[in-house]
């Protein structure tokens, strides 16, 4: 397996890592960069727990080869708050009961941030369609819907 | 100041959880840490003849390879220690572990585990519960007499392949059946399902001098400590268990799997060893909710009132009973076949069988969803046969104060009639439905939790309080609840109470979260501590004032609830969806309003998954739904909004009159959905209620 030096930014900070060609982005983030806010759930790209943004696009970091991110701008849950101030989405997840155990929450918030970037005022149907790839076992999703609606100013 | 409980809570761990700084077991790492992987049996039942580890040891980076011979006779379990840490003479399900590897990288460990060469001799396997309990069935645990049981003597069982067995009788069932105007009998069945928390189990074990440290996803750290002491043969106070946030539990995280081999690997390598279970293994080897087959027979008088009831309940316990914490080695509500009803006479018999399936354990209200699906379908079939409205039949049989329930216990108070009246109103019961729609009802009752614990509370010079508890956070909001109870009692703002969750070395013994216990037990201990602080403060004690708050909650009381569900069914395809749902729940005083709502909404979705899609499909002992691609759980698009009505004025035994909600409302969802689909034309007697089964039922076939 060949190795390569990758350069990208994570939450605005330039980073360099040397990785094997088959190394997954989730392992680079969690193990190499110790950004453990991104979680790993199903490992097959279904549950959405490992969701991160690569150049603004939502990807499952458990399936995404790290080499694909060379030169990209990556956003993880650690990059959603701005300078110690929670984003409105994060505040809404707290006040509306958008999480319980919290393991899917980084993926939910990153996915919801991508939704609001694309559609600042989503309908309920649009929320459901977009968030279908982010599973949650605790909340029954009602709190997540309320949180996204609230963050969207609804 | 205004009542703390009137303001919705803000989770104390909320900021961590929405910023990615909350720590879970898989996030723990230590210098020099090795990674573990395991080799499992490809056969459901086989003798282990030889294990060759030479090829595995030759993989670069491998530091240790252990087999059953190295750990013998170590077996683990929450109550009965029947599961070998690594099998040495016999494997009992596909995935049963025979070897453990520690290596520098996870990749090297996995490569080595795949190279462990085991010679097996296949044995006859048994997969069906009744076949396992038949005379002459292959014995799964011939050495059962040698197994240790923690804390108690194992109750007798009628067959060597029985994990547990219970019989209950009250009243005069024979007379009740003789007096009945009609007697009905039905059999229903459910497959095993998985908790499907999104955090796979993880653990990190290291040995520091004489102390064993464990970072774990186990939600009951003191219980894990006691079990590890038994398995490893070390003193409990030589073990420190650290449980960070648990990424979903639902009962499953009470059983540890990896901690045992990790302990032996850490001992032999002298290094920290970590394991993070792959989700495929979660679905193939961890403890499931029991599959069940339930036969119910009920006699009713001319008005549909129950005169007698008989039940035969079979649970598929799988290869080991290790996941069961209660002495009977049964799901806790194995006998609750008509929960929430007046049952003047009953005979209920339940047996949990060993089979060569993956082990079953505790899952959110253990035993209750199975019995609820059976009972609520059975009563609905009775209502339709009698020509009585299904809600009306339930109103006639709902338990009232002074009645006895299916266990023969008298209820001193009952909110059930009020729950049903409220459901009738809030759901618009009886309102005409569009063509293709059906409406179903199901009710349920769940005991409030029991148990005891202690917490340490310290009041400082500024009047602020620090609480230290061994309780774990699996998402229920325990830390926030404890803080609000203390704040309300001392009439201070919740922000002035800091609740610290601490490891087993720094906390009084704690029973762990589970059994709907936390608000009752930890909440009452917090209240007791707050009262002691207030008394000491008022008596002029100088801060810091340190007290221990304790609770021993033994009150036997129930929360009641009921669902009405409406479905829209496509008669061409059998596909249907839930379009409307109402839940009325008797919850007592609410301490965490956001969390109470979340538990009930989450419990609804949990039950909906079991009703609509969840099935851990096992073919010839092999789990064939081994990823979230095949094992489907509800997504946001599958869960309709839930109309929620809370009855809060009937106090429970918790602080300020609280009751439990964690396991209250998930069991009856399956019955309500089944009954709604039946109302739309298709009675399905097995879960999940798939479009295929609905279509078969619509065409008059078996379902």
Short mmCIF file of N, CA, C and O in Angstrom, two decimals, chain B residues 193-252:
data_model
loop_
_atom_site.label_atom_id
_atom_site.label_comp_id
_atom_site.label_asym_id
_atom_site.label_seq_id
_atom_site.Cartn_x
_atom_site.Cartn_y
_atom_site.Cartn_z
N UNK B 193 -35.14 -8.94 18.00
CA UNK B 193 -34.75 -7.63 17.43
C UNK B 193 -33.57 -7.12 18.24
O UNK B 193 -33.25 -7.64 19.32
N UNK B 194 -32.92 -6.12 17.69
CA UNK B 194 -31.71 -5.57 18.32
C UNK B 194 -32.00 -4.19 18.89
O UNK B 194 -32.86 -3.48 18.37
N UNK B 195 -31.26 -3.82 19.93
CA UNK B 195 -31.42 -2.49 20.52
C UNK B 195 -31.13 -1.39 19.50
O UNK B 195 -31.72 -0.33 19.53
N UNK B 196 -30.16 -1.67 18.64
CA UNK B 196 -29.80 -0.73 17.57
C UNK B 196 -29.43 0.66 18.07
O UNK B 196 -29.68 1.65 17.39
N UNK B 197 -28.83 0.72 19.26
CA UNK B 197 -28.15 1.96 19.64
C UNK B 197 -27.09 2.21 18.58
O UNK B 197 -26.59 1.27 17.94
N UNK B 198 -26.74 3.46 18.37
CA UNK B 198 -25.83 3.76 17.26
C UNK B 198 -24.37 3.73 17.67
O UNK B 198 -23.48 3.93 16.84
N UNK B 199 -24.11 3.49 18.94
CA UNK B 199 -22.73 3.35 19.40
C UNK B 199 -22.43 1.86 19.64
O UNK B 199 -22.96 1.26 20.58
N UNK B 200 -21.57 1.27 18.82
CA UNK B 200 -21.19 -0.12 19.14
C UNK B 200 -20.43 -0.17 20.45
O UNK B 200 -19.81 0.80 20.88
N UNK B 201 -20.49 -1.32 21.10
CA UNK B 201 -19.75 -1.50 22.35
C UNK B 201 -18.27 -1.18 22.14
O UNK B 201 -17.70 -1.51 21.10
N UNK B 202 -17.66 -0.64 23.17
CA UNK B 202 -16.22 -0.38 23.14
C UNK B 202 -15.69 -0.51 24.55
O UNK B 202 -16.41 -0.31 25.53
N UNK B 203 -14.43 -0.87 24.66
CA UNK B 203 -13.81 -0.96 25.99
C UNK B 203 -12.30 -0.81 25.86
O UNK B 203 -11.70 -1.15 24.83
N UNK B 204 -11.71 -0.28 26.92
CA UNK B 204 -10.26 -0.13 27.03
C UNK B 204 -9.89 -0.62 28.43
O UNK B 204 -10.47 -0.17 29.42
N UNK B 205 -8.96 -1.57 28.48
CA UNK B 205 -8.56 -2.14 29.77
C UNK B 205 -7.05 -1.99 29.94
O UNK B 205 -6.29 -2.24 28.99
N UNK B 206 -6.61 -1.52 31.12
CA UNK B 206 -5.19 -1.53 31.42
C UNK B 206 -4.99 -1.85 32.90
O UNK B 206 -5.90 -1.67 33.71
N UNK B 207 -3.82 -2.37 33.19
CA UNK B 207 -3.52 -2.77 34.56
C UNK B 207 -2.36 -1.92 35.05
O UNK B 207 -1.29 -1.90 34.44
N UNK B 208 -2.64 -1.19 36.13
CA UNK B 208 -1.66 -0.24 36.67
C UNK B 208 -1.29 -0.75 38.06
O UNK B 208 -2.04 -0.56 39.01
N UNK B 209 -0.14 -1.45 38.15
CA UNK B 209 0.22 -2.07 39.43
C UNK B 209 -0.80 -3.13 39.78
O UNK B 209 -1.01 -4.07 39.01
N UNK B 210 -1.46 -2.93 40.92
CA UNK B 210 -2.45 -3.92 41.36
C UNK B 210 -3.86 -3.54 40.94
O UNK B 210 -4.82 -4.21 41.30
N UNK B 211 -4.00 -2.43 40.20
CA UNK B 211 -5.34 -1.94 39.88
C UNK B 211 -5.68 -2.18 38.41
O UNK B 211 -4.89 -1.86 37.52
N UNK B 212 -6.86 -2.73 38.20
CA UNK B 212 -7.36 -2.95 36.85
C UNK B 212 -8.29 -1.78 36.51
O UNK B 212 -9.23 -1.52 37.25
N UNK B 213 -7.99 -1.09 35.41
CA UNK B 213 -8.85 0.01 34.96
C UNK B 213 -9.64 -0.41 33.73
O UNK B 213 -9.07 -1.02 32.82
N UNK B 214 -10.89 -0.05 33.72
CA UNK B 214 -11.74 -0.38 32.59
C UNK B 214 -12.50 0.88 32.16
O UNK B 214 -13.20 1.48 32.99
N UNK B 215 -12.34 1.29 30.91
CA UNK B 215 -13.21 2.30 30.32
C UNK B 215 -14.19 1.55 29.44
O UNK B 215 -13.78 0.72 28.63
N UNK B 216 -15.47 1.82 29.61
CA UNK B 216 -16.44 0.90 29.01
C UNK B 216 -17.72 1.60 28.59
O UNK B 216 -18.05 2.68 29.10
N UNK B 217 -18.45 0.96 27.70
CA UNK B 217 -19.81 1.38 27.36
C UNK B 217 -20.83 0.74 28.29
O UNK B 217 -22.03 0.94 28.10
N UNK B 218 -20.39 -0.04 29.27
CA UNK B 218 -21.34 -0.69 30.18
C UNK B 218 -22.05 0.35 31.04
O UNK B 218 -21.41 1.15 31.72
N UNK B 219 -23.39 0.29 31.07
CA UNK B 219 -24.17 1.31 31.78
C UNK B 219 -24.33 1.03 33.27
O UNK B 219 -24.97 1.80 33.97
N UNK B 220 -23.81 -0.10 33.72
CA UNK B 220 -23.92 -0.45 35.15
C UNK B 220 -22.52 -0.77 35.68
O UNK B 220 -22.15 -1.92 35.84
N UNK B 221 -21.70 0.28 35.93
CA UNK B 221 -20.29 0.04 36.22
C UNK B 221 -20.02 -0.80 37.48
O UNK B 221 -19.07 -1.59 37.48
N UNK B 222 -20.84 -0.66 38.50
CA UNK B 222 -20.60 -1.46 39.71
C UNK B 222 -20.91 -2.93 39.46
O UNK B 222 -20.28 -3.82 40.02
N UNK B 223 -21.89 -3.16 38.65
CA UNK B 223 -22.24 -4.53 38.30
C UNK B 223 -21.12 -5.15 37.46
O UNK B 223 -20.71 -6.30 37.67
N UNK B 224 -20.58 -4.37 36.52
CA UNK B 224 -19.43 -4.85 35.73
C UNK B 224 -18.25 -5.14 36.65
O UNK B 224 -17.56 -6.15 36.49
N UNK B 225 -18.03 -4.27 37.63
CA UNK B 225 -16.93 -4.47 38.56
C UNK B 225 -17.08 -5.81 39.30
O UNK B 225 -16.12 -6.58 39.41
N UNK B 226 -18.29 -6.08 39.78
CA UNK B 226 -18.52 -7.34 40.50
C UNK B 226 -18.32 -8.54 39.59
O UNK B 226 -17.73 -9.56 39.98
N UNK B 227 -18.78 -8.42 38.36
CA UNK B 227 -18.63 -9.54 37.41
C UNK B 227 -17.16 -9.76 37.06
O UNK B 227 -16.69 -10.90 36.98
N UNK B 228 -16.44 -8.66 36.84
CA UNK B 228 -15.03 -8.80 36.47
C UNK B 228 -14.23 -9.38 37.63
O UNK B 228 -13.30 -10.18 37.42
N UNK B 229 -14.59 -9.00 38.84
CA UNK B 229 -13.92 -9.57 40.01
C UNK B 229 -14.12 -11.08 40.03
O UNK B 229 -13.18 -11.84 40.29
N UNK B 230 -15.33 -11.53 39.70
CA UNK B 230 -15.61 -12.96 39.68
C UNK B 230 -14.86 -13.66 38.55
O UNK B 230 -14.31 -14.74 38.73
N UNK B 231 -14.84 -13.03 37.38
CA UNK B 231 -14.20 -13.66 36.21
C UNK B 231 -12.68 -13.70 36.38
O UNK B 231 -12.03 -14.70 36.08
N UNK B 232 -12.11 -12.58 36.85
CA UNK B 232 -10.66 -12.46 36.90
C UNK B 232 -10.08 -12.97 38.23
O UNK B 232 -8.87 -13.14 38.34
N UNK B 233 -10.95 -13.19 39.21
CA UNK B 233 -10.47 -13.64 40.51
C UNK B 233 -9.67 -12.57 41.23
O UNK B 233 -8.70 -12.86 41.92
N UNK B 234 -10.09 -11.31 41.09
CA UNK B 234 -9.44 -10.22 41.82
C UNK B 234 -10.48 -9.54 42.70
O UNK B 234 -11.69 -9.69 42.49
N UNK B 235 -10.01 -8.78 43.68
CA UNK B 235 -10.94 -8.10 44.59
C UNK B 235 -11.65 -6.97 43.87
O UNK B 235 -11.08 -6.33 42.97
N UNK B 236 -12.89 -6.71 44.27
CA UNK B 236 -13.65 -5.63 43.61
C UNK B 236 -12.94 -4.29 43.75
O UNK B 236 -12.95 -3.48 42.82
N UNK B 237 -12.32 -4.04 44.91
CA UNK B 237 -11.72 -2.71 45.08
C UNK B 237 -10.37 -2.60 44.35
O UNK B 237 -9.74 -1.54 44.38
N UNK B 238 -9.94 -3.67 43.68
CA UNK B 238 -8.76 -3.58 42.81
C UNK B 238 -9.15 -3.27 41.37
O UNK B 238 -8.32 -3.29 40.47
N UNK B 239 -10.44 -2.99 41.15
CA UNK B 239 -10.94 -2.70 39.80
C UNK B 239 -11.60 -1.32 39.82
O UNK B 239 -12.39 -1.03 40.72
N UNK B 240 -11.26 -0.49 38.87
CA UNK B 240 -11.91 0.81 38.73
C UNK B 240 -12.58 0.86 37.37
O UNK B 240 -11.93 0.70 36.34
N UNK B 241 -13.89 1.07 37.39
CA UNK B 241 -14.64 1.13 36.13
C UNK B 241 -15.02 2.58 35.86
O UNK B 241 -15.60 3.26 36.72
N UNK B 242 -14.64 3.05 34.67
CA UNK B 242 -14.96 4.41 34.24
C UNK B 242 -15.96 4.28 33.09
O UNK B 242 -15.64 3.69 32.07
N UNK B 243 -17.16 4.79 33.27
CA UNK B 243 -18.11 4.81 32.16
C UNK B 243 -18.31 6.24 31.72
O UNK B 243 -18.92 7.02 32.44
N UNK B 244 -17.78 6.62 30.56
CA UNK B 244 -18.09 7.96 30.05
C UNK B 244 -19.54 7.97 29.52
O UNK B 244 -20.32 7.09 29.87
N UNK B 245 -19.91 8.94 28.71
CA UNK B 245 -21.27 8.93 28.14
C UNK B 245 -21.47 7.63 27.37
O UNK B 245 -20.57 7.15 26.70
N UNK B 246 -22.67 7.07 27.50
CA UNK B 246 -22.99 5.84 26.79
C UNK B 246 -23.87 6.22 25.59
O UNK B 246 -24.89 6.88 25.75
N UNK B 247 -23.45 5.77 24.42
CA UNK B 247 -24.14 6.15 23.18
C UNK B 247 -25.34 5.29 22.87
O UNK B 247 -25.43 4.67 21.82
N UNK B 248 -26.28 5.28 23.81
CA UNK B 248 -27.49 4.49 23.66
C UNK B 248 -27.32 3.15 24.34
O UNK B 248 -26.26 2.52 24.27
N UNK B 249 -28.37 2.73 25.03
CA UNK B 249 -28.28 1.52 25.85
C UNK B 249 -29.51 0.63 25.59
O UNK B 249 -29.38 -0.42 25.00
N UNK B 250 -30.66 1.09 26.05
CA UNK B 250 -31.93 0.38 25.90
C UNK B 250 -31.86 -1.02 26.53
O UNK B 250 -32.58 -1.92 26.14
N UNK B 251 -30.94 -1.18 27.49
CA UNK B 251 -30.80 -2.47 28.17
C UNK B 251 -29.63 -3.29 27.66
O UNK B 251 -29.07 -4.10 28.40
N UNK B 252 -29.24 -3.07 26.43
CA UNK B 252 -28.21 -3.92 25.84
C UNK B 252 -26.83 -3.72 26.42
O UNK B 252 -26.03 -4.66 26.49
#
